[in-house]
Amino acid sequence: MTGPVILLLRRELRLADNAALAAAIASGCSVLPVFVLDDTSPGQWAAGGASRWWLHHSLQSLATDLAARGATLVLRRGAIDTEISRLAAEIGASAVHAGMPTEPWSRETYRGLRAALSVPLVVHQTSLLFHPDRIKTQAGTPYGVYTPFSRACLAQFPLAPPLPAPSRIDCYPGVQSDDLDSWDLRPTKPDWSHGLGAFWTPGEAGALARLATFLTDGVLDYAAKRDVPSVDGTSRLSPYLAWGEISPRQILHAVADHPARAKFISEILWREFAAGLLWHYQELPTDPLRREFTAMQWHDNPDALRAWQRGQTGIPLVDAGMRQLWQTGWMHNRVRMVVASFLVKHLLIPWQVGQAWFWDTLVDADLAQNAASWQWVAGCGADAAPYFRVFNPALQGARFDPDGAYVRRFVPELAGVADRFIHTPWLAPRPPRNYPAPIIDLATGRDRALAAFAALKKIAV
Ligand SMILES: Cc1cc2nc3c(=O)[nH]c(=O)nc-3n(C[C@H](O)[C@H](O)[C@H](O)COP(=O)(O)OP(=O)(O)OC[C@H]3O[C@@H](n4cnc5c(N)ncnc54)[C@H](O)[C@@H]3O)c2cc1C
């Protein structure tokens, strides 16, 4: 084969440890790196607002990194299968190299692409440590429980070392590209992205810098600090992983000799677990894994939903989390669990509604992680929190944000409230006037949730 090869980049926007890029170069042919903005094939799972902002900057960074190695990133807009098969015919490509598709829609699109191409489509594992079909029980079934799954993963360690970034790419020249700015990925009217820009540096260099900071400052205290939302106690690598600006193998390789790595590795394996769930249960983003939950009597409460989305519920930890999400495109994991529990349990609003809001507002929005986590909180997912576990946001606040440093940062209306009332300002002698009263009494909401979930259990029996 002598024609050029197409390198289809999607969620592996990096040069290092990129098996698809390495294989394209190893073919000995010239390489055409292409990104296709496909807003049709994913249906409701087209990239949300915060993800689009991230993508804009990530593509800019990738184009610069490729240019430094002599290559030009070609941008096209349309359905991936149509665009790539057209491009392959246009340049007489001899093969297409791509990362492994993981979402149901991308698997379907790649099947279409394979059928439309007259040359091979070669897919490579770029975003996961293990192919989901590799980690199975002795009976050959997917794991539904995390602990044995993680043990099976750890049995595969040590991992092969990550691939280095190429120093030079022989690029196929002269192919017309869209102008990134013409895609309007960044918000304009209004531009709500200032907080994101102040907080993040998308791209491969940003990912490596973040990893270096975490190795210096964070990993040692990770187990102790990972649940404290007011401190920088977690890696904040999730958006870089979601867009493939760093690979999980690079991260694990970097922490391999660290004495405090075990807890951190277990979180990376949760990511693999969620990816496996989506691989094996493609309806994960829409249907509860525990089928009895389809009978759940959810509430339609647009006012409560709006208060939750805007961080105006009157429950400090919930509001701080939702405002952190809006301002930075990210939320601390402990607080994600609390706000999600509040929505599906105290407010009885369907988990799919919360999932959709996260999809639009998170810079790390990832179909598998998001769906698996929402199902976990709702109690209908794999290895899920039991239905009777209703997080009390005031007690969670008192435990994980005892001095209210996190709440005060994101809910300035509460800055002057004494520590003792910071998570229950409605009990303070003089509650702040500019902060709402709780939209639901926590005890009443908990009882109502328990009754609804108990009724469901009876139906299941
Ligand atoms: C309701 C809800 C929705 C979520 N949606 C997403 C999402 O769309 N995208 C996403 O990447 N994560 C999601 N998470 C998981 C988790 O909150 C984030 O991965 C984590 O907060 C990212 O911060 P970090 O990179 O600092 O994590 P760290 O604590 O530094 O962990 C390192 C990496 O491990 C993985 N990880 C950590 N915690 C989890 C977890 N509980 N489940 C799966 N993987 C994990 C992530 O890839 C993370 O980057 C969600 C959690 C909840 C409760």
Short mmCIF file of C-alpha atoms and ligand atoms in Angstrom, two decimals:
data_model
loop_
_atom_site.label_atom_id
_atom_site.label_comp_id
_atom_site.label_asym_id
_atom_site.label_seq_id
_atom_site.Cartn_x
_atom_site.Cartn_y
_atom_site.Cartn_z
CA MET A 1 0.00 0.00 0.00
CA THR A 2 1.46 3.33 -0.95
CA GLY A 3 -1.36 5.87 -0.72
CA PRO A 4 -1.47 8.20 2.30
CA VAL A 5 -3.20 7.06 5.48
CA ILE A 6 -5.88 9.04 7.27
CA LEU A 7 -5.52 9.48 11.01
CA LEU A 8 -9.04 10.02 12.33
CA LEU A 9 -8.78 11.79 15.69
CA ARG A 10 -11.82 12.01 17.93
CA ARG A 11 -11.23 11.58 21.65
CA GLU A 12 -7.48 11.00 21.52
CA LEU A 13 -6.38 14.59 20.94
CA ARG A 14 -2.72 14.01 21.75
CA LEU A 15 0.59 12.98 20.23
CA ALA A 16 2.08 10.87 23.04
CA ASP A 17 0.86 7.33 23.74
CA ASN A 18 -1.46 7.50 20.76
CA ALA A 19 -1.51 4.02 19.21
CA ALA A 20 -3.49 5.22 16.18
CA LEU A 21 -0.92 7.92 15.39
CA ALA A 22 1.98 5.52 15.99
CA ALA A 23 0.45 2.94 13.63
CA ALA A 24 -0.23 5.56 10.97
CA ILE A 25 3.42 6.65 11.07
CA ALA A 26 4.67 3.05 11.20
CA SER A 27 2.78 2.31 7.95
CA GLY A 28 5.53 4.25 6.18
CA CYS A 29 2.93 6.27 4.23
CA SER A 30 2.29 9.98 4.54
CA VAL A 31 -0.29 10.80 7.23
CA LEU A 32 -3.34 13.06 7.04
CA PRO A 33 -4.59 13.94 10.56
CA VAL A 34 -8.31 14.75 10.50
CA PHE A 35 -10.90 15.81 13.07
CA VAL A 36 -14.57 15.72 12.07
CA LEU A 37 -17.11 17.74 14.02
CA ASP A 38 -20.10 15.41 13.88
CA ASP A 39 -23.25 16.87 15.41
CA THR A 40 -25.65 14.50 13.69
CA SER A 41 -24.53 10.93 14.46
CA PRO A 42 -24.49 11.37 18.28
CA GLY A 43 -28.12 12.58 18.39
CA GLN A 44 -28.79 13.92 21.90
CA TRP A 45 -25.15 13.18 22.83
CA ALA A 46 -23.59 15.78 20.56
CA ALA A 47 -20.97 17.70 22.59
CA GLY A 48 -22.59 20.05 25.13
CA GLY A 49 -21.74 23.74 25.65
CA ALA A 50 -18.80 23.34 28.05
CA SER A 51 -17.37 20.45 26.03
CA ARG A 52 -17.51 22.55 22.86
CA TRP A 53 -15.56 25.31 24.57
CA TRP A 54 -12.96 22.75 25.64
CA LEU A 55 -12.87 21.19 22.18
CA HIS A 56 -12.15 24.53 20.52
CA HIS A 57 -9.06 25.10 22.65
CA SER A 58 -7.98 21.49 22.48
CA LEU A 59 -8.05 21.47 18.68
CA GLN A 60 -6.11 24.73 18.62
CA SER A 61 -3.47 23.19 20.85
CA LEU A 62 -3.35 19.95 18.85
CA ALA A 63 -2.97 21.86 15.57
CA THR A 64 -0.01 23.75 17.03
CA ASP A 65 1.62 20.56 18.32
CA LEU A 66 1.13 18.84 14.95
CA ALA A 67 2.51 21.85 13.09
CA ALA A 68 5.67 21.68 15.22
CA ARG A 69 6.15 18.16 13.80
CA GLY A 70 5.48 19.18 10.22
CA ALA A 71 1.80 18.16 10.04
CA THR A 72 -1.42 20.05 9.39
CA LEU A 73 -4.65 19.16 11.16
CA VAL A 74 -7.55 19.02 8.70
CA LEU A 75 -10.96 19.98 10.08
CA ARG A 76 -14.20 18.83 8.50
CA ARG A 77 -17.79 19.11 9.63
CA GLY A 78 -20.49 16.50 8.96
CA ALA A 79 -21.24 12.84 9.62
CA ILE A 80 -17.96 11.02 10.34
CA ASP A 81 -18.66 8.11 7.98
CA THR A 82 -19.61 10.39 5.06
CA GLU A 83 -16.75 12.84 5.57
CA ILE A 84 -14.00 10.28 6.06
CA SER A 85 -15.06 7.99 3.21
CA ARG A 86 -15.25 11.04 0.90
CA LEU A 87 -11.83 12.24 2.00
CA ALA A 88 -10.35 8.74 1.61
CA ALA A 89 -11.59 8.60 -1.99
CA GLU A 90 -10.41 12.18 -2.65
CA ILE A 91 -6.79 11.53 -1.62
CA GLY A 92 -6.59 7.84 -2.63
CA ALA A 93 -6.00 6.76 0.99
CA SER A 94 -4.65 3.28 1.60
CA ALA A 95 -6.07 2.97 5.16
CA VAL A 96 -7.79 4.86 7.95
CA HIS A 97 -6.38 4.62 11.48
CA ALA A 98 -8.62 5.64 14.40
CA GLY A 99 -9.11 5.25 18.13
CA MET A 100 -11.57 2.62 19.31
CA PRO A 101 -15.12 4.00 19.38
CA THR A 102 -16.77 3.46 22.76
CA GLU A 103 -20.15 5.21 22.70
CA PRO A 104 -23.04 3.32 21.05
CA TRP A 105 -23.44 6.05 18.41
CA SER A 106 -19.75 6.08 17.49
CA ARG A 107 -19.64 2.27 17.27
CA GLU A 108 -22.56 2.45 14.87
CA THR A 109 -20.95 5.25 12.84
CA TYR A 110 -17.67 3.34 12.56
CA ARG A 111 -19.61 0.28 11.31
CA GLY A 112 -21.06 2.55 8.62
CA LEU A 113 -17.62 3.95 7.87
CA ARG A 114 -16.11 0.48 7.53
CA ALA A 115 -18.85 -0.45 5.07
CA ALA A 116 -18.42 2.77 3.08
CA LEU A 117 -14.62 2.55 2.78
CA SER A 118 -12.88 0.50 0.14
CA VAL A 119 -9.71 0.45 2.29
CA PRO A 120 -9.19 -0.91 5.83
CA LEU A 121 -10.40 0.96 8.92
CA VAL A 122 -7.93 0.02 11.64
CA VAL A 123 -9.03 0.86 15.18
CA HIS A 124 -6.62 1.10 18.10
CA GLN A 125 -7.12 1.19 21.82
CA THR A 126 -6.36 4.77 22.75
CA SER A 127 -8.58 5.82 25.64
CA LEU A 128 -8.79 2.80 27.95
CA LEU A 129 -6.25 0.60 29.70
CA PHE A 130 -8.09 -2.58 28.74
CA HIS A 131 -10.51 -3.50 26.02
CA PRO A 132 -13.86 -4.05 27.82
CA ASP A 133 -14.05 -7.59 26.39
CA ARG A 134 -10.72 -8.46 28.00
CA ILE A 135 -11.84 -8.05 31.62
CA LYS A 136 -14.56 -10.63 32.22
CA THR A 137 -15.58 -13.08 34.94
CA GLN A 138 -14.49 -16.71 34.75
CA ALA A 139 -17.93 -17.42 33.29
CA GLY A 140 -17.12 -14.99 30.47
CA THR A 141 -19.67 -12.38 31.56
CA PRO A 142 -19.00 -8.68 32.25
CA TYR A 143 -18.39 -7.73 35.87
CA GLY A 144 -21.35 -6.03 37.55
CA VAL A 145 -19.45 -5.35 40.78
CA TYR A 146 -16.45 -3.05 41.00
CA THR A 147 -14.15 -4.83 43.50
CA PRO A 148 -13.65 -8.12 41.59
CA PHE A 149 -13.44 -6.08 38.37
CA SER A 150 -10.62 -3.97 39.79
CA ARG A 151 -8.84 -7.10 41.05
CA ALA A 152 -9.02 -8.58 37.57
CA CYS A 153 -7.56 -5.35 36.16
CA LEU A 154 -4.75 -5.24 38.71
CA ALA A 155 -3.85 -8.83 37.79
CA GLN A 156 -2.91 -7.46 34.33
CA PHE A 157 -0.34 -5.03 35.79
CA PRO A 158 2.41 -4.02 35.11
CA LEU A 159 1.27 -2.21 32.00
CA ALA A 160 3.38 -1.74 28.89
CA PRO A 161 5.13 1.65 28.92
CA PRO A 162 3.41 4.53 27.08
CA LEU A 163 4.45 5.31 23.50
CA PRO A 164 6.56 8.44 23.02
CA ALA A 165 5.30 11.37 20.93
CA PRO A 166 6.79 11.34 17.41
CA SER A 167 9.38 13.99 16.67
CA ARG A 168 8.34 14.34 12.99
CA ILE A 169 5.28 13.42 10.94
CA ASP A 170 5.40 12.98 7.18
CA CYS A 171 2.16 14.79 6.39
CA TYR A 172 0.01 14.43 3.27
CA PRO A 173 -0.17 18.04 2.03
CA GLY A 174 -2.63 20.38 0.40
CA VAL A 175 -5.99 19.20 1.74
CA GLN A 176 -8.56 21.91 2.32
CA SER A 177 -9.64 22.41 5.96
CA ASP A 178 -12.45 24.27 7.69
CA ASP A 179 -11.51 27.29 9.76
CA LEU A 180 -11.88 26.38 13.46
CA ASP A 181 -13.40 29.77 14.32
CA SER A 182 -16.16 29.21 11.76
CA TRP A 183 -17.43 26.30 13.90
CA ASP A 184 -18.47 28.73 16.66
CA LEU A 185 -17.63 26.26 19.42
CA ARG A 186 -17.13 29.06 21.93
CA PRO A 187 -20.14 30.81 23.44
CA THR A 188 -20.69 34.38 22.32
CA LYS A 189 -24.08 35.76 23.30
CA PRO A 190 -23.66 35.68 26.21
CA ASP A 191 -20.07 34.57 26.69
CA TRP A 192 -20.21 32.50 29.89
CA SER A 193 -16.76 30.97 29.44
CA HIS A 194 -14.57 33.42 31.45
CA GLY A 195 -14.49 31.14 34.49
CA LEU A 196 -13.54 28.16 32.36
CA GLY A 197 -10.68 30.06 30.74
CA ALA A 198 -9.37 31.19 34.13
CA PHE A 199 -9.44 27.65 35.50
CA TRP A 200 -8.28 25.41 32.65
CA THR A 201 -5.61 25.07 29.99
CA PRO A 202 -7.01 22.54 27.52
CA GLY A 203 -4.62 20.53 25.38
CA GLU A 204 -1.82 18.01 25.76
CA ALA A 205 0.64 20.44 27.31
CA GLY A 206 -2.02 21.49 29.84
CA ALA A 207 -2.63 17.83 30.70
CA LEU A 208 1.05 17.13 31.29
CA ALA A 209 1.40 20.28 33.41
CA ARG A 210 -1.62 19.25 35.48
CA LEU A 211 -0.18 15.77 35.97
CA ALA A 212 3.17 17.25 37.03
CA THR A 213 1.43 19.47 39.61
CA PHE A 214 -0.51 16.52 40.95
CA LEU A 215 2.65 14.41 41.23
CA THR A 216 4.38 17.18 43.17
CA ASP A 217 1.55 18.41 45.37
CA GLY A 218 -1.35 16.01 45.31
CA VAL A 219 -0.77 12.31 45.06
CA LEU A 220 0.84 11.94 48.47
CA ASP A 221 -2.21 13.25 50.30
CA TYR A 222 -4.75 12.00 47.79
CA ALA A 223 -6.46 9.44 50.04
CA ALA A 224 -6.79 11.98 52.85
CA LYS A 225 -7.76 15.01 50.79
CA ARG A 226 -9.79 13.60 47.89
CA ASP A 227 -13.08 14.12 49.74
CA VAL A 228 -12.43 17.70 50.82
CA PRO A 229 -13.92 20.00 48.18
CA SER A 230 -12.28 23.21 49.43
CA VAL A 231 -8.74 22.00 48.65
CA ASP A 232 -7.01 21.06 45.42
CA GLY A 233 -6.88 17.43 46.60
CA THR A 234 -7.66 15.52 43.40
CA SER A 235 -5.85 15.37 40.09
CA ARG A 236 -8.40 17.36 38.00
CA LEU A 237 -7.30 15.24 35.06
CA SER A 238 -10.85 14.25 34.13
CA PRO A 239 -11.39 16.65 31.19
CA TYR A 240 -7.96 15.78 29.80
CA LEU A 241 -8.89 12.10 30.02
CA ALA A 242 -12.32 12.73 28.51
CA TRP A 243 -10.76 14.34 25.43
CA GLY A 244 -7.80 11.99 25.35
CA GLU A 245 -5.21 14.73 25.84
CA ILE A 246 -3.53 12.28 28.17
CA SER A 247 -3.96 8.51 28.35
CA PRO A 248 -4.73 6.54 31.52
CA ARG A 249 -1.58 4.54 30.83
CA GLN A 250 0.56 7.69 30.90
CA ILE A 251 -1.00 8.64 34.24
CA LEU A 252 -0.54 5.22 35.81
CA HIS A 253 3.00 5.01 34.51
CA ALA A 254 3.77 8.38 36.13
CA VAL A 255 2.47 7.25 39.55
CA ALA A 256 3.80 3.67 39.26
CA ASP A 257 6.50 4.05 41.89
CA HIS A 258 4.59 6.33 44.18
CA PRO A 259 3.98 4.85 47.65
CA ALA A 260 0.53 6.48 47.93
CA ARG A 261 -0.78 5.42 44.53
CA ALA A 262 -3.31 2.67 45.46
CA LYS A 263 -6.39 4.83 46.05
CA PHE A 264 -5.69 6.93 42.98
CA ILE A 265 -5.29 3.85 40.78
CA SER A 266 -8.60 2.54 42.08
CA GLU A 267 -10.32 5.72 40.80
CA ILE A 268 -8.78 5.30 37.35
CA LEU A 269 -10.16 1.75 37.43
CA TRP A 270 -13.64 3.12 38.25
CA ARG A 271 -13.32 4.91 34.94
CA GLU A 272 -12.57 1.58 33.22
CA PHE A 273 -15.50 -0.03 35.06
CA ALA A 274 -17.92 2.64 33.81
CA ALA A 275 -16.56 2.35 30.27
CA GLY A 276 -17.14 -1.41 30.42
CA LEU A 277 -20.73 -0.89 31.58
CA LEU A 278 -21.47 1.30 28.57
CA TRP A 279 -19.72 -1.15 26.25
CA HIS A 280 -21.82 -4.07 27.44
CA TYR A 281 -25.10 -2.21 28.15
CA GLN A 282 -25.47 0.32 25.41
CA GLU A 283 -28.74 1.66 26.80
CA LEU A 284 -26.87 2.81 29.96
CA PRO A 285 -27.47 6.57 29.32
CA THR A 286 -31.23 6.14 28.95
CA ASP A 287 -32.48 3.01 30.75
CA PRO A 288 -31.94 1.92 34.36
CA LEU A 289 -29.79 -1.18 34.64
CA ARG A 290 -32.15 -2.44 37.36
CA ARG A 291 -35.31 -2.73 35.35
CA GLU A 292 -37.70 -2.32 38.29
CA PHE A 293 -36.71 1.35 38.29
CA THR A 294 -38.69 1.91 35.08
CA ALA A 295 -41.78 1.90 37.34
CA MET A 296 -40.41 4.72 39.52
CA GLN A 297 -42.88 7.58 40.07
CA TRP A 298 -40.69 10.60 39.33
CA HIS A 299 -41.87 14.18 39.80
CA ASP A 300 -42.08 16.82 37.10
CA ASN A 301 -41.02 19.96 38.94
CA PRO A 302 -39.55 22.59 36.58
CA ASP A 303 -39.20 25.24 39.32
CA ALA A 304 -37.18 22.94 41.55
CA LEU A 305 -35.09 21.81 38.59
CA ARG A 306 -34.31 25.44 37.70
CA ALA A 307 -33.35 26.21 41.30
CA TRP A 308 -31.02 23.18 41.30
CA GLN A 309 -29.43 24.12 37.96
CA ARG A 310 -28.82 27.70 39.11
CA GLY A 311 -27.56 26.89 42.59
CA GLN A 312 -30.57 28.53 44.26
CA THR A 313 -32.00 25.62 46.29
CA GLY A 314 -31.24 27.20 49.66
CA ILE A 315 -29.09 24.16 50.57
CA PRO A 316 -25.52 25.54 50.75
CA LEU A 317 -23.48 22.51 49.67
CA VAL A 318 -25.82 21.79 46.75
CA ASP A 319 -25.76 25.42 45.62
CA ALA A 320 -21.98 25.69 45.97
CA GLY A 321 -21.53 22.58 43.81
CA MET A 322 -23.93 23.72 41.12
CA ARG A 323 -22.27 27.14 41.00
CA GLN A 324 -18.80 25.59 40.86
CA LEU A 325 -20.06 23.59 37.88
CA TRP A 326 -21.45 26.68 36.15
CA GLN A 327 -18.36 28.80 36.81
CA THR A 328 -15.62 26.27 36.10
CA GLY A 329 -17.22 23.43 34.10
CA TRP A 330 -16.17 20.98 36.80
CA MET A 331 -17.38 19.87 40.21
CA HIS A 332 -15.69 17.99 43.01
CA ASN A 333 -16.66 14.28 43.09
CA ARG A 334 -17.98 14.34 46.66
CA VAL A 335 -20.22 17.27 45.79
CA ARG A 336 -21.33 15.63 42.51
CA MET A 337 -22.66 12.76 44.61
CA VAL A 338 -24.45 15.16 46.97
CA VAL A 339 -26.10 17.32 44.27
CA ALA A 340 -27.10 14.22 42.29
CA SER A 341 -28.62 12.55 45.35
CA PHE A 342 -30.49 15.75 46.19
CA LEU A 343 -31.98 15.89 42.69
CA VAL A 344 -33.05 12.24 42.37
CA LYS A 345 -33.96 11.58 46.00
CA HIS A 346 -35.03 14.78 47.74
CA LEU A 347 -36.61 16.27 44.61
CA LEU A 348 -37.52 12.95 42.92
CA ILE A 349 -36.48 14.35 39.54
CA PRO A 350 -35.32 11.63 37.08
CA TRP A 351 -31.60 10.90 37.00
CA GLN A 352 -31.63 11.29 33.21
CA VAL A 353 -32.57 14.97 33.65
CA GLY A 354 -29.58 15.58 35.92
CA GLN A 355 -27.36 13.62 33.57
CA ALA A 356 -28.43 15.87 30.66
CA TRP A 357 -27.57 19.04 32.64
CA PHE A 358 -24.15 17.64 33.53
CA TRP A 359 -23.64 16.66 29.89
CA ASP A 360 -24.13 20.26 28.84
CA THR A 361 -22.15 21.94 31.61
CA LEU A 362 -19.20 19.64 32.43
CA VAL A 363 -15.90 20.05 30.60
CA ASP A 364 -15.22 16.39 31.44
CA ALA A 365 -18.62 15.17 30.18
CA ASP A 366 -18.13 11.53 29.26
CA LEU A 367 -21.06 9.36 28.26
CA ALA A 368 -19.97 6.30 30.24
CA GLN A 369 -18.78 8.07 33.42
CA ASN A 370 -21.78 10.36 33.53
CA ALA A 371 -24.43 7.69 32.94
CA ALA A 372 -22.82 5.11 35.25
CA SER A 373 -22.40 7.68 38.03
CA TRP A 374 -25.97 8.99 37.82
CA GLN A 375 -27.32 5.45 37.84
CA TRP A 376 -25.07 4.68 40.80
CA VAL A 377 -26.42 7.61 42.80
CA ALA A 378 -30.03 6.84 41.86
CA GLY A 379 -29.54 3.25 43.04
CA CYS A 380 -30.49 1.69 39.71
CA GLY A 381 -26.97 1.09 38.35
CA ALA A 382 -24.21 -1.46 38.74
CA ASP A 383 -22.78 -1.85 42.25
CA ALA A 384 -25.03 1.09 43.11
CA ALA A 385 -25.67 2.99 46.33
CA PRO A 386 -28.62 1.30 48.06
CA TYR A 387 -31.95 3.05 47.47
CA PHE A 388 -32.30 3.94 51.16
CA ARG A 389 -29.01 5.84 51.14
CA VAL A 390 -30.12 9.46 50.91
CA PHE A 391 -27.23 11.85 51.36
CA ASN A 392 -28.07 14.58 53.85
CA PRO A 393 -26.39 17.63 52.26
CA ALA A 394 -26.18 19.50 55.58
CA LEU A 395 -24.41 16.59 57.29
CA GLN A 396 -22.18 16.02 54.26
CA GLY A 397 -21.25 19.69 54.44
CA ALA A 398 -20.50 19.54 58.16
CA ARG A 399 -18.30 16.49 57.58
CA PHE A 400 -16.39 17.43 54.43
CA ASP A 401 -16.51 21.24 54.56
CA PRO A 402 -16.61 21.87 58.31
CA ASP A 403 -15.50 25.50 58.23
CA GLY A 404 -17.57 26.18 55.10
CA ALA A 405 -14.53 27.28 53.05
CA TYR A 406 -15.95 25.65 49.90
CA VAL A 407 -19.48 26.95 50.41
CA ARG A 408 -18.27 30.48 51.15
CA ARG A 409 -16.16 30.51 47.97
CA PHE A 410 -19.05 29.71 45.66
CA VAL A 411 -21.98 31.15 47.63
CA PRO A 412 -20.72 34.59 48.70
CA GLU A 413 -24.13 35.43 50.17
CA LEU A 414 -23.14 33.10 53.02
CA ALA A 415 -19.70 34.59 53.62
CA GLY A 416 -20.72 36.17 56.93
CA VAL A 417 -22.62 33.19 58.36
CA ALA A 418 -21.05 31.59 61.45
CA ASP A 419 -19.39 28.17 60.92
CA ARG A 420 -22.01 26.51 63.07
CA PHE A 421 -24.82 27.53 60.68
CA ILE A 422 -22.91 27.53 57.42
CA HIS A 423 -24.62 24.35 56.19
CA THR A 424 -27.99 25.18 57.78
CA PRO A 425 -28.29 28.97 57.41
CA TRP A 426 -32.07 28.76 57.81
CA LEU A 427 -31.44 27.89 61.48
CA ALA A 428 -29.23 30.94 62.08
CA PRO A 429 -30.69 33.65 64.36
CA ARG A 430 -30.59 36.04 61.38
CA PRO A 431 -30.55 34.07 58.11
CA PRO A 432 -28.97 36.06 55.23
CA ARG A 433 -31.71 37.98 53.40
CA ASN A 434 -30.20 37.56 49.95
CA TYR A 435 -30.05 33.75 50.08
CA PRO A 436 -33.17 31.61 49.46
CA ALA A 437 -34.88 29.49 52.09
CA PRO A 438 -34.59 25.72 51.36
CA ILE A 439 -36.87 24.66 48.49
CA ILE A 440 -37.59 21.49 50.45
CA ASP A 441 -37.36 20.52 54.09
CA LEU A 442 -34.56 17.94 54.18
CA ALA A 443 -36.33 15.53 56.55
CA THR A 444 -39.59 15.69 54.58
CA GLY A 445 -37.73 15.15 51.31
CA ARG A 446 -35.88 12.18 52.75
CA ASP A 447 -39.10 10.54 54.01
CA ARG A 448 -40.81 11.12 50.67
CA ALA A 449 -37.84 9.59 48.82
CA LEU A 450 -37.75 6.56 51.09
CA ALA A 451 -41.49 6.01 50.57
CA ALA A 452 -41.16 6.28 46.78
CA PHE A 453 -38.19 3.94 46.63
CA ALA A 454 -39.81 1.48 49.06
CA ALA A 455 -42.93 1.37 46.86
CA LEU A 456 -40.67 0.49 43.98
CA LYS A 457 -39.16 -2.35 45.94
CA LYS A 458 -42.64 -3.76 46.57
CA ILE A 459 -43.40 -3.63 42.85
CA ALA A 460 -40.13 -5.52 42.19
CA VAL A 461 -41.11 -8.24 44.67
C1 LIG B 1 -23.31 12.28 39.19
C2 LIG B 1 -21.89 12.14 38.71
C3 LIG B 1 -21.57 12.41 37.38
C4 LIG B 1 -20.25 12.25 36.92
N1 LIG B 1 -19.96 12.53 35.61
C5 LIG B 1 -18.69 12.38 35.16
C6 LIG B 1 -18.37 12.67 33.80
O1 LIG B 1 -19.21 13.03 32.97
N2 LIG B 1 -17.05 12.54 33.43
C7 LIG B 1 -16.09 12.11 34.30
O2 LIG B 1 -14.92 12.00 33.90
N3 LIG B 1 -16.38 11.80 35.57
C8 LIG B 1 -17.65 11.92 36.03
N4 LIG B 1 -17.93 11.63 37.34
C9 LIG B 1 -16.90 10.96 38.18
C10 LIG B 1 -16.01 11.89 39.03
O3 LIG B 1 -16.78 12.80 39.75
C11 LIG B 1 -14.98 12.65 38.21
O4 LIG B 1 -14.28 11.76 37.36
C12 LIG B 1 -13.95 13.31 39.13
O5 LIG B 1 -14.59 14.22 39.99
C13 LIG B 1 -12.94 14.03 38.29
O6 LIG B 1 -12.06 14.76 39.09
P1 LIG B 1 -10.51 14.38 39.14
O7 LIG B 1 -9.98 14.22 37.77
O8 LIG B 1 -9.87 15.37 40.01
O9 LIG B 1 -10.58 12.96 39.84
P2 LIG B 1 -9.46 12.14 40.65
O10 LIG B 1 -10.01 11.91 42.00
O11 LIG B 1 -8.14 12.77 40.53
O12 LIG B 1 -9.47 10.74 39.91
C14 LIG B 1 -8.64 10.46 38.79
C15 LIG B 1 -9.48 9.98 37.63
O13 LIG B 1 -10.19 8.80 38.00
C16 LIG B 1 -11.47 8.79 37.40
N5 LIG B 1 -12.50 8.84 38.44
C17 LIG B 1 -12.45 9.46 39.64
N6 LIG B 1 -13.58 9.27 40.33
C18 LIG B 1 -14.39 8.53 39.54
C19 LIG B 1 -15.70 8.01 39.70
N7 LIG B 1 -16.40 8.19 40.82
N8 LIG B 1 -16.24 7.28 38.68
C20 LIG B 1 -15.53 7.07 37.54
N9 LIG B 1 -14.26 7.54 37.35
C21 LIG B 1 -13.71 8.26 38.32
C22 LIG B 1 -11.57 10.05 36.54
O14 LIG B 1 -11.19 9.73 35.22
C23 LIG B 1 -10.56 10.97 37.21
O15 LIG B 1 -10.05 11.96 36.36
C24 LIG B 1 -19.25 11.79 37.83
C25 LIG B 1 -19.59 11.53 39.16
C26 LIG B 1 -20.89 11.71 39.60
C27 LIG B 1 -21.21 11.41 41.04
#
